[in-house]
Coordinates of C-alpha atoms and ligand atoms in Angstrom, one line a residue:
M1 CA -8.3 42.4 -52.7
T2 CA -5.2 40.3 -53.4
A3 CA -5.7 36.5 -53.3
V4 CA -3.6 34.7 -50.7
K5 CA -1.4 32.1 -52.5
L6 CA -2.2 28.7 -51.0
P7 CA 0.2 25.8 -51.2
L8 CA -1.2 22.8 -53.2
P9 CA -2.5 20.1 -50.9
A10 CA 0.0 17.3 -50.3
H11 CA -1.2 13.9 -51.6
I12 CA -2.6 11.5 -49.0
H13 CA -1.3 8.0 -49.1
R14 CA -1.6 5.0 -46.9
L15 CA 1.3 4.2 -44.6
S16 CA 3.0 0.9 -45.1
T17 CA 2.1 -1.7 -42.4
Q18 CA 5.6 -1.6 -41.1
V19 CA 5.6 2.1 -40.5
A20 CA 2.1 2.0 -39.0
N21 CA 3.4 -0.7 -36.6
Q22 CA 6.4 1.4 -35.8
I23 CA 4.2 4.2 -34.8
A24 CA 2.1 1.9 -32.6
A25 CA 5.3 0.6 -31.2
G26 CA 6.1 4.1 -30.0
E27 CA 3.3 3.7 -27.4
V28 CA 3.9 0.2 -26.2
V29 CA 7.6 -0.4 -26.7
E30 CA 9.7 2.1 -24.8
R31 CA 12.6 -0.1 -23.6
P32 CA 13.5 -3.8 -23.2
A33 CA 11.4 -3.9 -20.1
S34 CA 8.2 -3.0 -22.0
V35 CA 8.9 -5.8 -24.5
L36 CA 9.4 -8.3 -21.7
K37 CA 6.1 -7.2 -20.0
E38 CA 4.2 -7.9 -23.2
L39 CA 5.8 -11.3 -23.7
L40 CA 5.2 -12.4 -20.2
E41 CA 1.6 -11.3 -20.3
N42 CA 1.1 -13.4 -23.5
A43 CA 2.7 -16.4 -21.8
L44 CA 0.3 -16.1 -18.8
D45 CA -2.7 -15.6 -21.0
A46 CA -1.7 -18.9 -22.8
G47 CA -2.0 -20.7 -19.4
A48 CA 1.8 -21.3 -18.9
T49 CA 2.9 -22.7 -15.6
R50 CA 6.5 -22.3 -16.3
I51 CA 8.3 -19.4 -18.0
D52 CA 12.0 -19.1 -18.8
I53 CA 13.4 -15.8 -19.5
D54 CA 16.8 -15.2 -21.2
I55 CA 18.3 -11.8 -21.4
E56 CA 21.6 -10.7 -23.0
Q57 CA 23.2 -7.3 -22.5
G58 CA 20.3 -5.8 -20.6
G59 CA 17.9 -6.9 -23.3
L60 CA 19.5 -4.7 -25.9
K61 CA 20.9 -7.8 -27.7
L62 CA 18.3 -10.5 -26.7
I63 CA 15.0 -10.9 -24.9
R64 CA 13.8 -14.5 -25.1
V65 CA 10.7 -15.8 -23.3
R66 CA 9.8 -19.5 -23.4
D67 CA 6.6 -20.8 -22.0
N68 CA 4.7 -24.1 -21.7
G69 CA 1.4 -22.6 -22.5
C70 CA -1.2 -23.7 -25.2
G71 CA 0.9 -22.6 -28.2
I72 CA -0.4 -21.2 -31.5
Y73 CA -1.8 -23.1 -34.4
R74 CA 0.7 -23.1 -37.3
E75 CA -1.8 -21.5 -39.7
E76 CA -2.4 -18.7 -37.3
M77 CA 1.2 -17.8 -36.6
P78 CA 1.1 -15.0 -39.3
L79 CA -2.0 -13.6 -37.6
A80 CA -0.3 -13.5 -34.3
L81 CA 2.3 -11.2 -35.8
S82 CA -0.4 -9.0 -37.6
R83 CA -1.8 -5.9 -36.2
H84 CA -5.3 -6.0 -34.6
A85 CA -5.4 -9.7 -34.5
T86 CA -6.1 -11.4 -31.2
S87 CA -7.6 -14.5 -29.8
K88 CA -8.7 -12.8 -26.6
I89 CA -11.7 -10.7 -27.6
K90 CA -14.2 -10.8 -30.5
D91 CA -16.2 -7.7 -30.4
A92 CA -16.7 -4.4 -28.6
R93 CA -18.9 -6.0 -26.0
D94 CA -16.0 -8.3 -24.9
L95 CA -14.2 -5.1 -24.1
E96 CA -16.4 -4.6 -21.1
G97 CA -15.1 -7.3 -18.9
V98 CA -11.7 -8.3 -20.2
A99 CA -10.3 -11.2 -18.1
S100 CA -7.1 -11.7 -20.0
L101 CA -4.0 -9.5 -19.7
G102 CA -3.8 -8.7 -23.4
F103 CA -6.6 -7.9 -25.8
R104 CA -5.4 -5.2 -28.2
G105 CA -3.6 -7.4 -30.6
E106 CA -0.7 -5.0 -31.2
A107 CA 2.2 -6.2 -29.0
L108 CA 3.8 -8.7 -31.3
P109 CA 3.4 -6.7 -34.6
S110 CA 4.7 -3.6 -32.8
I111 CA 7.7 -5.4 -31.4
S112 CA 8.5 -7.1 -34.7
S113 CA 8.6 -3.7 -36.4
V114 CA 11.4 -2.4 -34.2
A115 CA 13.4 -5.5 -33.6
R116 CA 14.2 -8.9 -35.1
L117 CA 11.5 -11.1 -33.8
T118 CA 11.2 -14.9 -34.1
L119 CA 8.1 -16.8 -33.0
I120 CA 8.4 -20.5 -32.4
S121 CA 5.3 -22.4 -31.2
R122 CA 3.7 -25.8 -30.9
T123 CA 0.2 -26.8 -29.9
A124 CA -0.4 -30.0 -27.9
D125 CA -1.7 -31.9 -30.9
A126 CA 1.0 -30.8 -33.4
D127 CA 3.8 -33.2 -34.5
S128 CA 6.4 -30.5 -34.3
G129 CA 7.0 -26.8 -33.6
W130 CA 6.9 -24.1 -36.2
Q131 CA 8.9 -21.0 -36.6
L132 CA 8.1 -17.7 -38.2
Q133 CA 10.0 -14.4 -38.5
G134 CA 8.3 -11.0 -38.5
D135 CA 9.6 -7.6 -39.5
G136 CA 6.5 -5.6 -38.9
S137 CA 5.2 -5.9 -42.4
D138 CA 2.5 -8.2 -43.6
A139 CA 4.9 -10.2 -45.8
F140 CA 5.5 -13.4 -44.0
G141 CA 7.2 -16.5 -45.4
D142 CA 5.8 -19.9 -44.6
P143 CA 6.4 -21.2 -41.1
M144 CA 9.4 -23.6 -41.0
P145 CA 9.5 -26.7 -38.8
A146 CA 11.5 -26.1 -35.6
P147 CA 11.9 -28.4 -32.6
H148 CA 9.9 -27.2 -29.6
L149 CA 7.8 -28.7 -26.8
T150 CA 4.2 -27.6 -26.4
G151 CA 4.3 -23.9 -25.8
T152 CA 5.8 -20.8 -27.3
T153 CA 9.1 -19.1 -27.5
V154 CA 9.4 -15.5 -28.6
E155 CA 12.9 -14.2 -29.3
V156 CA 13.5 -10.5 -29.7
R157 CA 17.0 -9.5 -30.9
D158 CA 18.6 -6.1 -31.5
L159 CA 15.8 -3.9 -30.2
F160 CA 15.5 -0.6 -32.1
Y161 CA 18.1 -1.7 -34.7
N162 CA 16.1 0.1 -37.4
T163 CA 15.0 3.1 -35.3
P164 CA 18.3 4.7 -34.2
A165 CA 16.5 7.7 -32.6
R166 CA 14.8 5.4 -30.1
R167 CA 17.9 3.4 -29.5
K168 CA 19.6 6.5 -28.3
F169 CA 17.2 6.7 -25.4
L170 CA 18.3 3.4 -24.0
R171 CA 20.4 3.5 -20.9
A172 CA 23.3 1.4 -19.8
E173 CA 23.0 -2.4 -19.7
K174 CA 22.8 -2.3 -15.9
T175 CA 19.9 0.2 -15.8
E176 CA 17.9 -1.6 -18.5
F177 CA 18.4 -4.9 -16.7
A178 CA 17.1 -3.3 -13.4
H179 CA 13.9 -2.4 -15.3
L180 CA 13.7 -5.9 -16.7
E181 CA 14.1 -7.3 -13.2
E182 CA 11.3 -5.1 -11.9
V183 CA 9.0 -6.4 -14.5
V184 CA 9.8 -10.0 -13.5
K185 CA 9.3 -9.2 -9.9
R186 CA 5.8 -7.8 -10.6
I187 CA 4.8 -10.9 -12.6
A188 CA 6.3 -13.1 -9.8
L189 CA 4.1 -11.4 -7.3
S190 CA 1.0 -11.6 -9.5
R191 CA 1.1 -15.4 -10.0
F192 CA 2.4 -17.6 -7.2
D193 CA 1.3 -20.6 -9.2
V194 CA 3.8 -20.1 -12.0
T195 CA 7.5 -21.0 -12.0
I196 CA 9.7 -18.2 -13.4
S197 CA 13.4 -18.2 -14.1
L198 CA 15.5 -15.3 -15.3
K199 CA 18.9 -15.5 -16.8
H200 CA 21.2 -12.6 -17.7
N201 CA 24.1 -13.3 -20.0
N202 CA 23.7 -17.0 -19.4
K203 CA 23.7 -16.8 -15.6
T204 CA 20.6 -17.5 -13.5
V205 CA 19.7 -14.4 -11.6
K206 CA 16.3 -15.3 -10.3
L207 CA 14.3 -18.5 -9.8
F208 CA 10.8 -18.3 -8.4
R209 CA 9.4 -21.8 -7.9
T210 CA 5.7 -22.4 -7.8
A211 CA 4.5 -21.4 -4.3
E212 CA 1.9 -23.8 -3.2
D213 CA 1.3 -22.9 0.5
A214 CA 1.4 -19.8 2.6
A215 CA 5.0 -20.3 3.7
A216 CA 6.1 -20.6 0.1
E217 CA 4.2 -17.4 -0.8
Q218 CA 5.9 -15.6 2.0
K219 CA 9.2 -16.8 0.7
R220 CA 8.5 -15.4 -2.7
I221 CA 7.4 -12.1 -1.2
A222 CA 10.6 -12.0 0.8
E223 CA 12.6 -12.6 -2.3
V224 CA 10.9 -9.7 -4.1
C225 CA 10.4 -7.2 -1.2
G226 CA 13.0 -8.2 1.3
A227 CA 12.8 -10.3 4.5
A228 CA 12.2 -7.2 6.6
F229 CA 9.0 -6.4 4.7
V230 CA 7.6 -9.8 5.4
E231 CA 8.6 -9.6 9.1
Q232 CA 7.0 -6.3 9.6
S233 CA 3.9 -6.6 7.5
I234 CA 0.5 -7.9 8.3
R235 CA -1.7 -10.0 6.2
L236 CA -5.2 -8.8 5.5
D237 CA -8.1 -10.3 3.7
F238 CA -11.4 -8.4 3.4
A239 CA -14.4 -9.1 1.2
A240 CA -17.6 -7.3 0.8
A241 CA -20.3 -7.2 -1.9
G242 CA -18.3 -9.0 -4.7
V243 CA -15.0 -7.2 -4.0
R244 CA -12.1 -8.8 -2.2
L245 CA -8.8 -7.2 -1.1
W246 CA -6.1 -9.3 0.3
G247 CA -2.3 -9.2 0.7
W248 CA 0.3 -7.7 2.9
I249 CA 0.7 -4.2 4.2
A250 CA 3.7 -3.0 6.1
Q251 CA 3.4 -1.7 9.7
P252 CA 3.7 2.1 9.7
A253 CA 7.1 1.9 11.4
F254 CA 8.4 0.1 8.3
S255 CA 7.8 3.1 6.0
R256 CA 10.0 4.0 3.0
S257 CA 11.5 7.2 1.9
Q258 CA 10.3 6.4 -1.6
A259 CA 7.2 4.9 -3.0
D260 CA 9.2 2.0 -4.3
L261 CA 7.6 -0.9 -2.4
Q262 CA 4.1 -0.6 -3.5
Y263 CA 2.5 -3.4 -5.6
F264 CA -1.1 -3.3 -6.4
F265 CA -2.8 -5.8 -8.6
V266 CA -6.3 -5.6 -10.0
N267 CA -7.5 -9.0 -11.1
G268 CA -3.8 -10.1 -11.5
R269 CA -2.8 -7.0 -13.5
V270 CA -0.3 -4.7 -11.9
V271 CA -1.6 -1.2 -11.9
R272 CA -0.4 2.3 -10.9
D273 CA -3.5 4.1 -10.2
K274 CA -4.1 7.5 -8.6
L275 CA -7.4 6.5 -6.9
V276 CA -5.7 3.4 -5.4
T277 CA -2.6 5.3 -4.2
H278 CA -4.8 8.0 -2.7
A279 CA -7.1 5.6 -0.8
I280 CA -4.1 3.8 0.7
R281 CA -2.3 7.0 1.6
Q282 CA -5.4 8.2 3.4
A283 CA -5.7 5.0 5.3
Y284 CA -2.1 5.4 6.5
Q285 CA -2.5 9.1 7.1
D286 CA -2.8 9.0 10.9
V287 CA 0.0 6.7 11.5
L288 CA 2.7 7.5 9.0
F289 CA 5.6 9.8 9.6
A290 CA 5.3 12.9 7.4
G291 CA 6.9 12.4 4.0
R292 CA 7.3 8.7 4.3
H293 CA 5.6 6.1 2.0
P294 CA 3.7 3.0 3.0
A295 CA 4.8 -0.4 1.6
Y296 CA 2.4 -3.0 0.4
V297 CA 1.6 -5.9 -1.8
L298 CA -2.1 -6.0 -2.4
Y299 CA -4.5 -7.8 -4.6
L300 CA -7.9 -6.6 -5.5
Q301 CA -10.4 -9.0 -7.0
I302 CA -13.4 -7.5 -8.6
D303 CA -15.8 -8.3 -11.3
P304 CA -14.0 -7.5 -14.6
V305 CA -17.1 -5.7 -15.7
Q306 CA -16.4 -3.1 -13.0
V307 CA -13.0 -2.2 -14.4
D308 CA -12.1 -0.6 -17.6
V309 CA -8.6 -1.7 -18.6
N310 CA -8.7 -0.1 -22.0
V311 CA -7.5 3.3 -20.8
H312 CA -3.9 3.3 -22.1
P313 CA -1.9 1.1 -24.5
T314 CA 0.4 -0.1 -21.7
K315 CA -2.6 -1.0 -19.6
H316 CA -1.0 0.4 -16.4
E317 CA -4.0 2.5 -15.7
V318 CA -7.5 1.3 -15.0
R319 CA -10.7 3.0 -14.5
F320 CA -13.2 1.7 -12.0
R321 CA -16.8 2.1 -12.9
E322 CA -17.7 2.6 -9.2
G323 CA -14.6 4.7 -8.3
R324 CA -16.0 6.1 -5.1
Y325 CA -17.1 2.7 -3.9
V326 CA -13.7 1.2 -4.6
H327 CA -11.9 4.1 -2.9
D328 CA -14.0 3.7 0.1
F329 CA -13.6 0.0 0.2
L330 CA -9.8 0.2 0.0
F331 CA -9.6 2.9 2.6
R332 CA -11.8 1.1 5.1
A333 CA -10.1 -2.3 4.7
I334 CA -6.6 -0.9 5.2
H335 CA -7.7 1.6 7.9
K336 CA -9.2 -1.2 9.9
A337 CA -6.2 -3.4 9.5
L338 CA -4.0 -0.6 10.8
A339 CA -6.4 0.2 13.6
D340 CA -6.1 -3.4 14.8
L341 CA -2.3 -3.0 15.2
R342 CA -2.2 -3.3 18.9
P343 CA 0.1 -5.3 21.1
G344 CA -1.3 -8.8 21.2
A345 CA -4.0 -8.2 18.6
K346 CA -4.1 -10.6 15.7
P347 CA -5.2 -9.0 12.4
E348 CA -8.4 -10.7 11.6
V349 CA -9.7 -12.0 8.4
V350 CA -13.2 -10.7 7.7
Y351 CA -15.7 -12.1 5.3
E352 CA -19.1 -10.5 5.4
T353 CA -20.6 -11.8 2.3
A354 CA -20.3 -15.1 0.4
A355 CA -17.3 -15.8 -1.8
P356 CA -16.5 -12.7 -3.9
D357 CA -17.0 -14.3 -7.3
S358 CA -20.4 -15.5 -6.5
A359 CA -21.6 -12.0 -5.7
S360 CA -22.2 -9.6 -8.6
A361 CA -21.4 -6.0 -9.1
P362 CA -20.7 -3.8 -6.1
A363 CA -23.1 -1.3 -7.7
A364 CA -24.9 -0.2 -4.6
P365 CA -22.4 0.3 -1.7
S366 CA -24.3 -2.2 0.3
V367 CA -25.2 -2.1 4.0
S368 CA -23.1 -5.2 4.7
A369 CA -20.0 -3.6 3.3
T370 CA -20.4 -0.8 5.8
S371 CA -21.6 -2.9 8.7
W372 CA -18.6 -5.1 8.9
F373 CA -16.4 -2.1 9.1
N374 CA -18.4 -0.3 11.7
R375 CA -18.6 -3.3 13.9
S376 CA -16.6 -2.4 16.9
S377 CA -13.0 -3.4 16.5
Q378 CA -12.3 -3.1 20.2
R379 CA -12.3 -6.7 21.3
V380 CA -12.6 -7.1 25.0
M381 CA -9.3 -7.7 26.7
P382 CA -9.2 -10.7 29.0
L383 CA -9.3 -9.0 32.4
Q384 CA -7.8 -11.7 34.5
V385 CA -5.5 -9.0 35.7
Q386 CA -6.8 -6.0 37.3
E387 CA -5.0 -3.0 38.5
Q388 CA -4.8 -0.3 41.0
L389 CA -5.2 2.8 39.0
A390 CA -5.5 5.5 41.5
V391 CA -2.5 7.6 40.4
Y392 CA -2.8 6.9 36.7
A393 CA -6.4 7.6 36.8
S394 CA -5.6 11.2 37.7
M395 CA -4.0 11.5 34.3
H396 CA -7.2 10.1 32.8
P397 CA -10.2 11.3 34.7
S398 CA -12.6 9.2 32.7
Q399 CA -10.7 6.0 33.4
Q400 CA -12.5 3.7 35.7
T401 CA -10.5 2.5 38.6
L402 CA -9.9 -1.2 38.9
V403 CA -8.5 -3.0 41.8
A404 CA -5.9 -5.8 42.1
E405 CA -2.1 -6.2 42.5
P406 CA -0.2 -7.1 39.3
S407 CA 3.2 -8.6 39.4
A408 CA 5.5 -9.9 36.8
D409 CA 6.7 -12.8 38.9
A410 CA 3.3 -14.0 40.1
A411 CA 1.7 -14.2 36.6
T412 CA 1.8 -17.5 34.8
S413 CA 2.2 -17.2 31.0
E414 CA -1.5 -17.9 30.4
D415 CA -2.7 -14.9 32.3
M416 CA 0.2 -12.8 31.2
P417 CA -1.2 -9.9 29.1
P418 CA 0.5 -9.3 25.7
L419 CA 2.7 -6.5 27.0
G420 CA 3.3 -8.2 30.4
F421 CA 4.0 -6.3 33.6
A422 CA 6.2 -3.4 34.3
L423 CA 9.5 -3.9 36.0
A424 CA 11.0 -0.4 36.1
Q425 CA 11.4 2.9 34.4
L426 CA 14.6 3.7 32.6
H427 CA 16.0 7.3 32.7
G428 CA 12.5 8.7 32.9
V429 CA 11.9 7.7 29.2
Y430 CA 11.3 4.0 28.8
V431 CA 9.1 1.6 30.7
L432 CA 10.7 -1.9 31.0
A433 CA 8.3 -4.8 31.3
Q434 CA 8.4 -8.6 31.3
N435 CA 6.0 -10.6 29.2
A436 CA 5.8 -14.2 28.1
R437 CA 8.4 -13.8 25.4
G438 CA 10.9 -11.7 27.3
L439 CA 11.5 -8.0 27.7
V440 CA 9.2 -5.3 26.5
I441 CA 10.5 -1.7 26.1
V442 CA 7.9 1.1 25.8
D443 CA 8.5 4.7 24.8
M444 CA 6.3 6.1 27.6
H445 CA 5.6 9.5 26.1
A446 CA 5.0 8.2 22.5
A447 CA 2.6 5.5 23.8
H448 CA 0.7 7.8 26.1
E449 CA 0.4 10.4 23.4
R450 CA -1.3 7.8 21.0
I451 CA -3.6 6.7 23.7
T452 CA -4.7 10.2 24.6
Y453 CA -5.1 11.1 20.9
E454 CA -7.3 8.0 20.2
R455 CA -9.4 8.9 23.2
M456 CA -9.8 12.4 22.1
K457 CA -10.8 11.4 18.6
A458 CA -13.3 9.0 20.0
A459 CA -14.7 11.6 22.4
F460 CA -14.8 14.3 19.8
H461 CA -16.7 12.2 17.3
G462 CA -18.9 10.8 19.9
D463 CA -20.5 12.9 22.6
G464 CA -17.9 15.7 22.2
L465 CA -14.9 16.5 24.5
K466 CA -15.9 16.8 28.1
S467 CA -14.9 20.0 29.7
Q468 CA -13.6 20.6 33.2
P469 CA -13.4 24.0 35.0
L470 CA -10.0 25.2 36.2
L471 CA -9.7 26.0 39.8
V472 CA -7.9 29.2 38.9
P473 CA -8.7 30.7 35.5
V474 CA -5.5 31.2 33.4
T475 CA -4.9 34.5 31.7
I476 CA -2.7 34.5 28.6
T477 CA -1.3 37.3 26.6
V478 CA -1.7 36.6 22.9
S479 CA -1.5 38.6 19.6
E480 CA -4.5 40.7 18.5
R481 CA -5.2 38.3 15.7
E482 CA -5.4 35.4 18.1
A483 CA -7.6 37.3 20.5
D484 CA -9.9 38.1 17.6
L485 CA -10.1 34.4 16.8
V486 CA -11.2 33.6 20.3
D487 CA -14.1 36.0 19.8
E488 CA -15.0 34.7 16.3
Q489 CA -14.6 31.0 17.0
R490 CA -16.1 30.7 20.5
D491 CA -18.4 27.9 19.5
F492 CA -15.6 26.0 17.9
F493 CA -13.5 26.2 21.1
T494 CA -16.5 24.9 23.0
T495 CA -16.7 21.8 20.9
L496 CA -13.0 21.2 21.7
G497 CA -13.9 21.4 25.4
F498 CA -12.5 24.9 26.1
E499 CA -14.2 27.8 27.7
I500 CA -12.1 30.7 26.6
S501 CA -13.0 34.4 26.2
R502 CA -11.3 37.7 25.4
L503 CA -10.1 39.8 28.3
G504 CA -8.6 42.7 26.4
P505 CA -7.1 43.6 23.0
E506 CA -4.2 41.2 23.5
A507 CA -5.3 38.9 26.4
V508 CA -7.6 35.9 26.8
V509 CA -8.8 34.0 29.8
V510 CA -9.2 30.2 30.0
R511 CA -11.9 29.0 32.4
Q512 CA -12.4 25.4 31.3
V513 CA -10.3 22.9 29.5
P514 CA -10.9 19.4 28.0
A515 CA -11.1 17.0 30.9
L516 CA -8.6 14.6 29.2
L517 CA -6.0 17.4 29.3
K518 CA -6.5 18.9 32.7
N519 CA -3.0 18.1 33.7
A520 CA -1.4 19.7 30.7
N521 CA 0.4 23.0 30.7
I522 CA -2.6 25.1 29.9
E523 CA -0.8 28.1 28.6
Q524 CA 1.3 26.1 26.2
L525 CA -1.7 24.1 25.1
V526 CA -3.9 27.1 24.4
R527 CA -1.1 28.9 22.5
D528 CA -0.6 25.8 20.3
V529 CA -4.2 25.4 19.6
L530 CA -4.6 29.1 18.8
S531 CA -1.6 29.0 16.4
D532 CA -3.0 25.9 14.7
V533 CA -6.3 27.6 14.2
V534 CA -4.5 30.7 12.8
V535 CA -2.7 28.5 10.4
H536 CA -5.7 26.6 9.2
G537 CA -8.0 29.6 9.0
H538 CA -11.7 29.5 9.8
S539 CA -13.3 26.8 11.7
Q540 CA -14.8 25.1 8.6
R541 CA -11.2 24.4 7.5
V542 CA -10.2 23.4 10.9
S543 CA -12.8 20.7 11.1
H544 CA -11.0 19.1 8.2
E545 CA -7.7 19.3 10.1
I546 CA -9.3 18.3 13.3
N547 CA -7.2 15.2 13.8
E548 CA -4.1 17.3 13.6
L549 CA -5.4 19.7 16.1
L550 CA -6.4 16.8 18.4
A551 CA -2.9 15.4 18.0
T552 CA -1.4 18.7 19.0
M553 CA -3.6 18.7 22.1
A554 CA -2.9 15.1 22.9
C555 CA 0.8 15.8 22.9
H556 CA 0.2 18.3 25.7
G557 CA -1.9 16.0 27.7
S558 CA 0.6 13.1 27.7
V559 CA 3.2 12.2 30.2
R560 CA 6.4 14.0 29.6
A561 CA 9.8 12.4 29.8
N562 CA 11.3 12.4 33.2
R563 CA 8.0 12.1 35.0
Q564 CA 8.4 9.3 37.5
L565 CA 5.7 6.7 37.2
S566 CA 4.8 4.1 39.8
L567 CA 4.6 0.4 38.8
Q568 CA 0.9 0.7 38.9
E569 CA 0.9 3.6 36.6
M570 CA 3.2 1.8 34.2
N571 CA 1.0 -1.3 34.2
A572 CA -2.0 0.9 33.6
L573 CA -0.3 2.4 30.6
L574 CA 0.5 -1.1 29.2
R575 CA -3.1 -2.2 29.6
D576 CA -4.2 1.0 27.8
M577 CA -1.9 0.3 24.9
E578 CA -3.4 -3.2 24.6
R579 CA -6.9 -1.7 24.4
T580 CA -6.2 1.2 22.1
E581 CA -6.3 1.2 18.3
R582 CA -3.2 2.0 16.4
S583 CA -1.2 2.0 19.7
G584 CA 1.7 0.4 17.9
Q585 CA 2.8 3.8 16.7
C586 CA 2.8 7.2 18.1
N587 CA 1.0 10.0 16.3
H588 CA 4.0 10.6 14.2
G589 CA 4.4 7.0 13.0
R590 CA 7.3 6.1 15.3
P591 CA 7.0 2.8 17.1
T592 CA 5.8 3.0 20.7
W593 CA 7.2 -0.2 21.9
T594 CA 9.6 -3.1 21.0
Q595 CA 10.1 -6.6 22.1
L596 CA 13.4 -8.3 23.0
S597 CA 12.8 -12.0 23.2
M598 CA 14.6 -14.3 25.6
G599 CA 16.3 -15.8 22.5
E600 CA 17.6 -12.4 21.4
L601 CA 18.8 -11.6 24.9
D602 CA 20.5 -15.0 25.1
K603 CA 22.3 -14.1 21.9
L604 CA 23.6 -10.9 23.4
F605 CA 25.3 -13.0 26.1
L606 CA 26.3 -15.9 23.8
R607 CA 24.2 -18.1 26.0
G608 CA 23.5 -21.6 24.9
Q609 CA 25.5 -21.2 21.7
Ligands
LIG701 P1 -2.8 -9.6 -27.5 O1 -2.0 -10.3 -26.4 O2 -3.3 -8.3 -27.2 O3 -3.9 -10.5 -28.1 P2 -0.4 -9.9 -29.0 O4 0.2 -9.1 -30.2 O5 0.4 -9.8 -27.8 O6 -1.8 -9.4 -28.8 O7 -0.5 -11.4 -29.4 C1 -1.3 -11.7 -30.5 C2 -1.9 -13.1 -30.4 O8 -0.9 -14.1 -30.5 C3 -2.5 -13.4 -29.0 O9 -3.9 -13.0 -29.0 C4 -2.4 -14.9 -28.9 O10 -3.5 -15.6 -29.6 C5 -1.1 -15.2 -29.7 N1 0.0 -15.3 -28.7 C6 1.0 -14.4 -28.5 N2 1.9 -14.9 -27.6 C7 1.5 -16.2 -27.3 C8 2.0 -17.2 -26.4 N3 3.1 -17.0 -25.7 N4 1.3 -18.4 -26.4 C9 0.2 -18.5 -27.1 N5 -0.3 -17.6 -27.9 C10 0.3 -16.4 -28.0
LIG702 MG1 -0.3 -9.5 -25.7

């Protein structure tokens, strides 16, 4: 046997502090924006109420953050620049319940190992400020006196000057500055009580003043997210069992082609979290146009013990100890806020339990958390105005018939319902109505489709869809595969309100249909349902996709364009919209109605200008 010649082991040696810090920097310091994020978090942790940011050349030349926080003791300045030194936690137990943004004690040493860093700081009781330079090693000179008010300035010059490989990855000044701006926006949204200014190459680019009231908060949101977002978003505020979610969500019609307007904060820390994104997407599922992204600025307040922030060095990800509960909570809160989006409905603020911080862990998904959600959100409409529904009722067999004569002129603004009264129908597509504010325009098919869909969902999940016999059974030629399906899935079709059976190898006969859809084109309806079932496979799968299937059916059961409606029918449609959840959008996320106020109309005619 010949011995394999092994190489001699290389000798193990300890890395210099500077190299160790540079390696750590690889994880936290990717670009100027990551430096800025760390510095801003430190300023906030120090209790600053004013932060001034100076950037030169997209942060490649200079990133300077000055705050009016508590400052650092002169003797501890070297520690601030040393690895694993922090004032924010003491031991492992403190890790379970971190309330500060930082806690790892590695940002300043990492940054100082890949850039020229100067720390200037003064505590409230010191006679002057002190200045110290760091280069990522443990060799510090003595701090030198430097003029400074109470607070801290950290100056970072020539990022990656000593690590050319990383410098190569930096982009143009403009791109890097865009990243920096995004960091500032997030911090601005996270703390309305802090004034933040941002200068680029000595020019002020952003100034966020302390926002003390709701109007000022809205102004800040508009500055960050655009005025259109503020106009088309709703405010929500939900609390249950120690968790609170508040903020703004855009109405589905204001969706984005990219996921670029999504801000989510957990206890003040911006996070990008899969669980969160998933819960919100699900809540929007039924109202958002396919492929579009919802927009939101949301704040989750939860006992810090319930969140693990020590998942990744950049602290962008978190782990919830009760992930399922949090997912559920987010979904319900947003789903409900969206369901309340009806003409005239005001999104409500719901508090079921006492103030969130007084309650403890949301360990057991409590009864109260569920009960506030399940409470019927269908508030009773003021029924001062009743309508003759004879004709419209034929489209909705289950609709009760009310009696009275509505009229746009006769109604005073008090008893005017939110969508007002119908005036006319335009080209068989739009309903025109007059309400207190001016003109209402309704996309008749889209609106009716949503109403039918919501009714079908309610019926399906309630007593089941009621079925109605056809006077004359309808025979339909289908593929053999589809005819097989009719045999195999007979029970499933029954739950949908159909009575349908096989007539031959490639023919089926329909004897009963869902009562809500009795006016639909039966042949088309059955063909579409069959092809949906073929696509989604066996009925088990289908029950997951049931909403899609119901939406397909609802589409068939809704008034088509070019169908002439009487004023009564139109008014009945308006009242139904006011009563129906999510009726602000059709099943595909398009708006169902719009308002032109008298002011807007006046503008069109240059009236009173
Ligand atoms: P961490 O924030 O994780 O503690 P850092 O390296 O970012 O670690 O900062 C180290 C320490 O320096 C902090 O714990 C804090 O005590 C102090 N420090 C850093 N920046 C500031 C600041 N702007 N104001 C006051 N203290 C600061
Ligand atoms: Mg820090």
